[in-house]
mmCIF file of C-alpha atoms in Angstrom:
data_model
loop_
_atom_site.group_PDB
_atom_site.id
_atom_site.type_symbol
_atom_site.label_atom_id
_atom_site.label_comp_id
_atom_site.label_asym_id
_atom_site.label_seq_id
_atom_site.Cartn_x
_atom_site.Cartn_y
_atom_site.Cartn_z
ATOM 1 C CA MET A 1 97.269 46.500 -74.222
ATOM 2 C CA PRO A 2 96.140 43.586 -72.095
ATOM 3 C CA SER A 3 92.838 44.224 -70.458
ATOM 4 C CA VAL A 4 91.250 42.365 -67.622
ATOM 5 C CA VAL A 5 88.103 43.133 -65.730
ATOM 6 C CA ILE A 6 87.407 41.568 -62.386
ATOM 7 C CA GLU A 7 84.390 41.716 -60.182
ATOM 8 C CA ALA A 8 84.816 43.533 -56.939
ATOM 9 C CA GLY A 9 83.853 41.444 -54.001
ATOM 10 C CA ILE A 10 83.163 44.568 -52.027
ATOM 11 C CA ILE A 11 80.611 46.387 -54.113
ATOM 12 C CA GLY A 12 79.548 43.774 -56.613
ATOM 13 C CA THR A 13 80.342 45.795 -59.692
ATOM 14 C CA TYR A 14 83.293 46.090 -61.997
ATOM 15 C CA THR A 15 86.499 47.159 -60.362
ATOM 16 C CA PRO A 16 88.884 49.164 -62.490
ATOM 17 C CA TYR A 17 92.425 48.531 -61.477
ATOM 18 C CA ALA A 18 95.956 48.941 -62.649
ATOM 19 C CA ILE A 19 98.822 47.003 -61.331
ATOM 20 C CA GLN A 20 102.477 46.657 -62.163
ATOM 21 C CA GLY A 21 105.110 44.005 -61.853
ATOM 22 C CA PHE A 22 108.176 45.566 -63.447
ATOM 23 C CA GLU A 23 108.669 42.889 -66.076
ATOM 24 C CA ALA A 24 110.212 45.245 -68.601
ATOM 25 C CA LEU A 25 111.977 47.906 -66.658
ATOM 26 C CA GLN A 26 115.125 49.702 -67.630
ATOM 27 C CA VAL A 27 116.786 51.983 -65.157
ATOM 28 C CA GLY A 28 118.855 54.969 -66.091
ATOM 29 C CA PRO A 29 121.122 57.365 -64.267
ATOM 30 C CA LEU A 30 120.253 60.273 -62.036
ATOM 31 C CA ASN A 31 116.807 61.721 -62.567
ATOM 32 C CA ASP A 32 116.106 59.707 -65.689
ATOM 33 C CA SER A 33 112.586 58.670 -66.351
ATOM 34 C CA VAL A 34 112.178 55.017 -67.094
ATOM 35 C CA ALA A 35 109.556 53.375 -69.249
ATOM 36 C CA ILE A 36 107.378 50.902 -67.396
ATOM 37 C CA PRO A 37 104.690 49.422 -69.627
ATOM 38 C CA SER A 38 101.517 48.814 -67.732
ATOM 39 C CA THR A 39 100.708 45.147 -67.770
ATOM 40 C CA VAL A 40 97.204 44.760 -66.394
ATOM 41 C CA VAL A 41 94.818 47.619 -66.907
ATOM 42 C CA SER A 42 91.087 47.981 -67.002
ATOM 43 C CA GLY A 43 88.483 50.674 -67.054
ATOM 44 C CA ASP A 44 89.542 54.200 -66.235
ATOM 45 C CA CYS A 45 92.205 53.240 -63.702
ATOM 46 C CA ASP A 46 95.741 53.200 -65.048
ATOM 47 C CA LEU A 47 99.374 53.628 -64.155
ATOM 48 C CA ASP A 48 101.513 56.242 -65.812
ATOM 49 C CA ASP A 49 103.795 54.734 -68.408
ATOM 50 C CA TYR A 50 106.920 55.848 -66.638
ATOM 51 C CA ALA A 51 108.392 56.193 -63.204
ATOM 52 C CA GLU A 52 110.896 58.747 -62.063
ATOM 53 C CA LEU A 53 113.913 57.726 -60.086
ATOM 54 C CA GLY A 54 116.367 60.060 -58.512
ATOM 55 C CA GLY A 55 117.296 61.896 -55.425
ATOM 56 C CA ARG A 56 120.595 60.832 -53.987
ATOM 57 C CA MET A 57 120.063 63.018 -50.979
ATOM 58 C CA PRO A 58 123.327 63.946 -49.257
ATOM 59 C CA MET B 1 128.016 58.310 -60.607
ATOM 60 C CA ALA B 2 126.081 55.300 -59.541
ATOM 61 C CA ASP B 3 122.577 54.817 -60.836
ATOM 62 C CA ASP B 4 119.662 55.745 -58.648
ATOM 63 C CA ALA B 5 118.243 52.293 -58.957
ATOM 64 C CA GLU B 6 118.901 48.944 -60.495
ATOM 65 C CA VAL B 7 116.835 45.972 -61.529
ATOM 66 C CA TYR B 8 117.453 42.648 -59.859
ATOM 67 C CA GLN B 9 116.006 39.303 -60.866
ATOM 68 C CA LYS B 10 115.096 37.952 -57.447
ATOM 69 C CA THR B 11 113.205 34.951 -58.787
ATOM 70 C CA VAL B 12 112.068 33.847 -62.225
ATOM 71 C CA ASP B 13 108.831 35.730 -61.662
ATOM 72 C CA ASP B 14 110.134 38.631 -59.593
ATOM 73 C CA ARG B 15 112.015 41.382 -61.335
ATOM 74 C CA THR B 16 112.475 43.974 -58.626
ATOM 75 C CA ILE B 17 113.653 47.555 -58.473
ATOM 76 C CA ILE B 18 116.376 48.260 -55.935
ATOM 77 C CA LEU B 19 116.559 51.949 -55.149
ATOM 78 C CA GLY B 20 119.959 53.505 -54.677
ATOM 79 C CA PRO B 21 120.668 54.716 -51.146
ATOM 80 C CA ARG B 22 118.607 57.800 -50.324
ATOM 81 C CA SER B 23 116.997 57.868 -53.757
ATOM 82 C CA TYR B 24 113.299 58.096 -54.581
ATOM 83 C CA TYR B 25 110.826 56.314 -56.844
ATOM 84 C CA MET B 26 107.699 58.081 -58.059
ATOM 85 C CA GLN B 27 105.096 56.677 -60.408
ATOM 86 C CA GLY B 28 101.827 58.394 -61.162
ATOM 87 C CA PHE B 29 98.490 56.705 -61.590
ATOM 88 C CA LYS B 30 95.064 57.615 -62.860
ATOM 89 C CA ALA B 31 91.937 56.709 -60.913
ATOM 90 C CA PRO B 32 89.515 59.531 -61.692
ATOM 91 C CA GLN B 33 86.449 60.133 -59.583
ATOM 92 C CA TRP B 34 87.280 57.486 -57.030
ATOM 93 C CA MET B 35 85.410 57.219 -53.770
ATOM 94 C CA ASP B 36 87.167 54.070 -52.536
ATOM 95 C CA LEU B 37 90.791 53.817 -53.643
ATOM 96 C CA ARG B 38 93.154 51.073 -52.581
ATOM 97 C CA VAL B 39 96.873 50.790 -53.137
ATOM 98 C CA GLY B 40 99.303 48.048 -52.260
ATOM 99 C CA PHE B 41 103.001 47.447 -52.672
ATOM 100 C CA PHE B 42 105.322 44.522 -52.052
ATOM 101 C CA LEU B 43 108.578 45.732 -50.530
ATOM 102 C CA SER B 44 111.738 44.388 -48.945
ATOM 103 C CA ILE B 45 115.164 45.702 -48.058
ATOM 104 C CA THR B 46 118.659 44.473 -48.802
ATOM 105 C CA ASP B 47 122.240 45.313 -48.013
ATOM 106 C CA VAL B 48 123.644 48.549 -49.414
ATOM 107 C CA THR B 49 125.928 46.705 -51.827
ATOM 108 C CA LEU B 50 124.596 43.137 -51.958
ATOM 109 C CA ASP B 51 121.412 42.787 -53.992
ATOM 110 C CA ASP B 52 119.960 39.907 -52.004
ATOM 111 C CA SER B 53 121.205 40.017 -48.430
ATOM 112 C CA THR B 54 118.779 40.804 -45.631
ATOM 113 C CA THR B 55 121.043 39.964 -42.707
ATOM 114 C CA GLY B 56 124.131 41.613 -41.334
ATOM 115 C CA ALA B 57 124.884 45.189 -40.372
ATOM 116 C CA LEU B 58 121.784 46.904 -41.686
ATOM 117 C CA ALA B 59 120.795 48.497 -38.377
ATOM 118 C CA GLU B 60 121.277 52.247 -38.425
ATOM 119 C CA THR B 61 120.426 55.439 -36.584
ATOM 120 C CA ILE B 62 120.130 58.871 -38.169
ATOM 121 C CA ALA B 63 120.264 61.302 -35.268
ATOM 122 C CA ILE B 64 117.908 64.223 -34.780
ATOM 123 C CA PRO B 65 119.852 67.517 -34.895
ATOM 124 C CA GLY B 66 118.825 68.401 -31.356
ATOM 125 C CA GLY B 67 118.074 71.745 -29.787
ATOM 126 C CA HIS B 68 114.599 71.774 -31.354
ATOM 127 C CA ARG B 69 116.166 72.044 -34.786
ATOM 128 C CA ILE B 70 114.129 70.419 -37.558
ATOM 129 C CA MET B 71 115.005 67.003 -38.920
ATOM 130 C CA ALA B 72 115.509 67.109 -42.688
ATOM 131 C CA GLY B 73 112.725 65.337 -44.553
ATOM 132 C CA SER B 74 115.398 63.379 -46.398
ATOM 133 C CA ASN B 75 116.290 61.781 -43.059
ATOM 134 C CA ARG B 76 112.809 60.297 -42.649
ATOM 135 C CA TYR B 77 111.377 57.421 -44.665
ATOM 136 C CA TRP B 78 108.387 57.925 -46.974
ATOM 137 C CA ILE B 79 106.424 54.957 -48.301
ATOM 138 C CA GLY B 80 103.000 55.675 -49.721
ATOM 139 C CA ILE B 81 101.199 57.985 -52.111
ATOM 140 C CA ARG B 82 101.389 61.706 -52.843
ATOM 141 C CA ASN B 83 100.401 64.200 -55.481
ATOM 142 C CA LYS B 84 102.727 63.891 -58.463
ATOM 143 C CA GLY B 85 106.152 65.266 -57.642
ATOM 144 C CA THR B 86 109.614 64.058 -56.860
ATOM 145 C CA THR B 87 110.588 66.181 -53.897
ATOM 146 C CA ILE B 88 110.609 64.835 -50.390
ATOM 147 C CA PRO B 89 106.932 65.352 -49.509
ATOM 148 C CA THR B 90 107.405 67.893 -46.741
ATOM 149 C CA GLY B 91 106.980 71.109 -48.733
ATOM 150 C CA ASN B 92 103.990 73.324 -49.355
ATOM 151 C CA ASP B 93 103.389 71.727 -52.735
ATOM 152 C CA ALA B 94 103.130 68.183 -51.463
ATOM 153 C CA THR B 95 100.359 66.071 -50.032
ATOM 154 C CA PHE B 96 101.450 62.701 -48.677
ATOM 155 C CA VAL B 97 99.492 59.800 -47.233
ATOM 156 C CA GLY B 98 101.497 56.860 -46.050
ATOM 157 C CA PHE B 99 104.099 55.323 -43.828
ATOM 158 C CA THR B 100 106.724 57.611 -42.348
ATOM 159 C CA ASN B 101 108.488 58.150 -39.043
ATOM 160 C CA ARG B 102 108.134 61.924 -39.128
ATOM 161 C CA TYR B 103 107.084 63.483 -35.831
ATOM 162 C CA THR B 104 103.306 63.685 -35.976
ATOM 163 C CA ILE B 105 102.680 67.140 -34.521
ATOM 164 C CA GLY B 106 103.905 70.470 -35.869
ATOM 165 C CA ARG B 107 107.560 70.897 -36.723
ATOM 166 C CA ASP B 108 109.607 67.737 -37.113
ATOM 167 C CA TRP B 109 112.074 67.992 -34.247
ATOM 168 C CA MET B 110 111.320 64.787 -32.328
ATOM 169 C CA GLY B 111 113.129 61.459 -32.486
ATOM 170 C CA ASP B 112 115.973 59.801 -34.344
ATOM 171 C CA THR B 113 115.342 57.813 -37.495
ATOM 172 C CA VAL B 114 116.149 54.200 -36.663
ATOM 173 C CA LEU B 115 116.239 50.887 -38.486
ATOM 174 C CA SER B 116 115.874 48.275 -35.745
ATOM 175 C CA SER B 117 116.169 44.536 -35.736
ATOM 176 C CA SER B 118 112.775 43.297 -34.595
ATOM 177 C CA ASP B 119 110.813 40.181 -33.827
ATOM 178 C CA GLY B 120 107.606 41.742 -35.021
ATOM 179 C CA GLY B 121 106.076 41.161 -31.632
ATOM 180 C CA VAL B 122 105.732 37.453 -32.314
ATOM 181 C CA GLY B 123 109.135 36.015 -31.516
ATOM 182 C CA THR B 124 111.945 36.251 -29.012
ATOM 183 C CA THR B 125 115.062 36.331 -31.137
ATOM 184 C CA ASN B 126 114.646 39.940 -32.237
ATOM 185 C CA THR B 127 116.165 38.976 -35.561
ATOM 186 C CA ASN B 128 113.103 38.175 -37.623
ATOM 187 C CA PHE B 129 112.503 41.548 -39.268
ATOM 188 C CA TRP B 130 113.858 45.015 -39.865
ATOM 189 C CA ARG B 131 111.581 47.758 -38.531
ATOM 190 C CA PRO B 132 112.035 51.435 -39.421
ATOM 191 C CA ASN B 133 110.884 53.682 -36.612
ATOM 192 C CA ASN B 134 111.179 56.898 -34.670
ATOM 193 C CA SER B 135 113.152 56.572 -31.448
ATOM 194 C CA ALA B 136 110.745 58.846 -29.562
ATOM 195 C CA LYS B 137 107.532 56.869 -30.094
ATOM 196 C CA PRO B 138 106.866 53.591 -31.926
ATOM 197 C CA TRP B 139 103.530 54.829 -33.190
ATOM 198 C CA TYR B 140 105.038 57.646 -35.278
ATOM 199 C CA SER B 141 104.394 55.364 -38.205
ATOM 200 C CA PHE B 142 101.687 56.721 -40.534
ATOM 201 C CA MET B 143 100.633 60.215 -41.556
ATOM 202 C CA MET B 144 98.384 62.312 -43.726
ATOM 203 C CA LEU B 145 100.479 65.386 -44.437
ATOM 204 C CA ASP B 146 100.418 68.453 -46.603
ATOM 205 C CA SER B 147 103.236 70.602 -45.314
ATOM 206 C CA ILE B 148 101.745 70.235 -41.839
ATOM 207 C CA PRO B 149 100.369 67.068 -40.266
ATOM 208 C CA ARG B 150 96.661 66.523 -40.956
ATOM 209 C CA GLY B 151 96.266 63.124 -39.403
ATOM 210 C CA SER B 152 98.349 60.324 -37.962
ATOM 211 C CA GLY B 153 97.937 56.683 -37.154
ATOM 212 C CA GLY B 154 98.560 54.844 -33.954
ATOM 213 C CA ARG B 155 97.863 57.643 -31.530
ATOM 214 C CA SER B 156 94.907 56.037 -29.815
ATOM 215 C CA GLY B 157 95.708 52.447 -30.469
ATOM 216 C CA ALA B 158 98.218 50.130 -32.001
ATOM 217 C CA ALA B 159 101.272 51.320 -33.872
ATOM 218 C CA LEU B 160 101.158 50.804 -37.611
ATOM 219 C CA ALA B 161 104.677 49.410 -37.755
ATOM 220 C CA GLN B 162 106.109 47.954 -40.934
ATOM 221 C CA HIS B 163 108.305 44.874 -40.813
ATOM 222 C CA PHE B 164 110.707 43.929 -43.575
ATOM 223 C CA PRO B 165 111.652 40.248 -43.405
ATOM 224 C CA GLN B 166 115.207 39.634 -42.228
ATOM 225 C CA SER B 167 115.385 35.927 -41.356
ATOM 226 C CA ALA B 168 114.343 33.607 -44.159
ATOM 227 C CA ALA B 169 114.070 30.817 -41.609
ATOM 228 C CA GLN B 170 111.842 32.700 -39.200
ATOM 229 C CA VAL B 171 109.737 34.419 -41.865
ATOM 230 C CA ALA B 172 109.416 31.433 -44.116
ATOM 231 C CA THR B 173 106.202 32.673 -45.651
ATOM 232 C CA GLY B 174 108.002 35.328 -47.604
ATOM 233 C CA TYR B 175 110.850 37.707 -48.265
ATOM 234 C CA ALA B 176 108.576 40.611 -49.184
ATOM 235 C CA VAL B 177 105.991 42.411 -47.077
ATOM 236 C CA LEU B 178 102.738 43.705 -48.532
ATOM 237 C CA LEU B 179 101.723 47.118 -47.226
ATOM 238 C CA GLY B 180 98.599 48.953 -48.303
ATOM 239 C CA ILE B 181 96.437 52.013 -47.867
ATOM 240 C CA ARG B 182 92.725 52.449 -48.494
ATOM 241 C CA LEU B 183 91.276 55.922 -49.011
ATOM 242 C CA THR B 184 87.618 56.887 -49.040
ATOM 243 C CA ARG B 185 85.709 60.120 -49.595
ATOM 244 C CA ASP B 186 82.025 60.960 -49.749
ATOM 245 C CA HIS B 187 81.958 62.267 -53.295
ATOM 246 C CA PRO B 188 84.381 62.171 -56.220
ATOM 247 C CA ASP B 189 85.467 65.798 -56.009
ATOM 248 C CA SER B 190 86.012 65.933 -52.268
ATOM 249 C CA ARG B 191 89.403 66.505 -50.680
ATOM 250 C CA VAL B 192 88.155 65.360 -47.297
ATOM 251 C CA ILE B 193 89.729 61.944 -47.160
ATOM 252 C CA THR B 194 89.742 59.075 -44.680
ATOM 253 C CA ALA B 195 92.559 56.534 -44.640
ATOM 254 C CA TYR B 196 92.414 52.913 -43.540
ATOM 255 C CA VAL B 197 95.492 50.860 -42.686
ATOM 256 C CA LYS B 198 95.491 47.225 -41.719
ATOM 257 C CA SER B 199 96.225 46.955 -38.013
ATOM 258 C CA THR B 200 97.013 43.857 -35.991
ATOM 259 C CA ASP B 201 99.271 43.683 -32.944
ATOM 260 C CA ASP B 202 101.001 47.008 -33.650
ATOM 261 C CA SER B 203 101.687 45.949 -37.224
ATOM 262 C CA ALA B 204 100.451 47.210 -40.585
ATOM 263 C CA ASP B 205 101.888 44.245 -42.480
ATOM 264 C CA MET B 206 99.196 42.683 -44.668
ATOM 265 C CA LEU B 207 101.134 39.521 -45.485
ATOM 266 C CA TYR B 208 104.542 38.185 -46.454
ATOM 267 C CA SER B 209 105.152 36.304 -49.668
ATOM 268 C CA ASN B 210 107.868 34.573 -51.653
ATOM 269 C CA ALA B 211 105.785 35.280 -54.759
ATOM 270 C CA PRO B 212 105.146 39.047 -54.480
ATOM 271 C CA THR B 213 103.136 39.320 -57.646
ATOM 272 C CA LYS B 214 100.807 42.013 -58.864
ATOM 273 C CA GLU B 215 98.020 39.435 -58.880
ATOM 274 C CA LEU B 216 98.499 38.769 -55.168
ATOM 275 C CA ILE B 217 98.261 42.500 -54.484
ATOM 276 C CA ARG B 218 94.999 42.652 -56.399
ATOM 277 C CA ASP B 219 93.525 39.607 -54.707
ATOM 278 C CA THR B 220 94.483 40.911 -51.263
ATOM 279 C CA ILE B 221 93.320 44.498 -51.499
ATOM 280 C CA ILE B 222 89.949 43.554 -52.979
ATOM 281 C CA GLY B 223 88.978 42.249 -49.564
ATOM 282 C CA TRP B 224 90.253 44.983 -47.278
ATOM 283 C CA PRO B 225 91.178 43.757 -43.762
ATOM 284 C CA ASP B 226 90.262 45.189 -40.350
ATOM 285 C CA SER B 227 91.893 48.564 -40.153
ATOM 286 C CA GLN B 228 92.820 51.523 -38.086
ATOM 287 C CA VAL B 229 91.027 54.637 -39.329
ATOM 288 C CA ILE B 230 92.943 57.887 -39.819
ATOM 289 C CA GLY B 231 90.998 61.068 -40.490
ATOM 290 C CA PRO B 232 88.879 62.235 -42.159
ATOM 291 C CA SER B 233 91.285 65.024 -43.020
ATOM 292 C CA GLN B 234 90.965 67.840 -45.520
ATOM 293 C CA LEU B 235 93.935 67.735 -47.855
ATOM 294 C CA ILE B 236 95.219 70.291 -50.348
ATOM 295 C CA HIS B 237 95.865 67.763 -53.088
ATOM 296 C CA VAL B 238 94.461 64.347 -53.926
ATOM 297 C CA PRO B 239 97.227 61.727 -54.076
ATOM 298 C CA ASP B 240 97.856 60.402 -57.583
ATOM 299 C CA ALA B 241 101.317 58.848 -57.438
ATOM 300 C CA PHE B 242 103.244 56.176 -55.625
ATOM 301 C CA TYR B 243 106.228 57.549 -53.731
ATOM 302 C CA PHE B 244 108.971 55.604 -51.994
ATOM 303 C CA TYR B 245 112.059 57.014 -50.291
ATOM 304 C CA TRP B 246 114.415 55.158 -47.940
ATOM 305 C CA PRO B 247 116.810 57.392 -45.973
ATOM 306 C CA PHE B 248 119.253 54.798 -44.738
ATOM 307 C CA THR B 249 122.804 54.294 -46.011
ATOM 308 C CA LYS B 250 123.401 50.703 -44.902
ATOM 309 C CA SER B 251 120.338 49.246 -46.625
ATOM 310 C CA ARG B 252 118.348 49.746 -49.807
ATOM 311 C CA LEU B 253 114.629 49.499 -50.501
ATOM 312 C CA ARG B 254 113.413 46.906 -52.988
ATOM 313 C CA ILE B 255 110.101 47.378 -54.788
ATOM 314 C CA HIS B 256 108.698 44.122 -56.118
ATOM 315 C CA SER B 257 105.300 45.255 -57.406
ATOM 316 C CA VAL B 258 102.702 47.962 -56.909
ATOM 317 C CA GLY B 259 98.984 48.135 -57.533
ATOM 318 C CA VAL B 260 96.094 50.558 -57.419
ATOM 319 C CA LEU B 261 92.466 49.516 -57.324
ATOM 320 C CA LYS B 262 89.424 51.740 -57.625
ATOM 321 C CA ALA B 263 86.739 49.909 -55.690
ATOM 322 C CA ALA B 264 84.182 52.694 -55.981
#
């Protein structure tokens, strides 16, 4: 998994972050979960590996 | 049955999710023991059938039932963070912090849900942006909520309106708007949380970009801008998921990128 650490301008220490750009997303039908590989992750801050899409409220 | 979302290649570098009408997107995140948490998301809207059309008949009004009857949560918009869950975040099991046009006090019986054509307060054509809002008050725009309202933005100052670019000519800097929320708490186990939302001229927009990348989110939310402060409010749950829901039927929400940063 790619790992990047940046310095936080605010507090002057390492800033864990996770951030997502949807490069490899597949979308399924109603209420499917879709795999979204995290692309930039560091420290103990992370995105879940999937998103849930659904609803279709009347 | 149509899918609840699709993927659209807006640019070479921008592979965006387009939510189906009145569908949700929820993605959890982990940021344990945070005391300063920042999230950002690049969003835009498009036509209900065309994947890349921001002009035309997107304006819409979803009427309040009237007679002090409660507006369904699915007829409000929800853009922000919540505890993990996929329901509209109005129930007893949900904590939500973010942008919404729900009525800010007690039961939600006030104001239509409206998508207005807007100039963002900076132009005269009134065709620069699309602005979701509540017809009763423009500052019904941001809330901390867990089944009942715990805190709201805009009440004593500027509205925290969100503007989705409509005119590529008038908003040349970008087709996507960056919105963000900063949360702080005094210690890592506290549920007493304060929210900060960028506020300038009745707008919560952080910037517009034609390159709505995850890196630009990171670089922007590291240096948090001047903000309106909401709370502190004691919440039942600590938000740990992105949640986006767009109630309109003539437009769809596009999600270009999201990011979460634990600054402390």
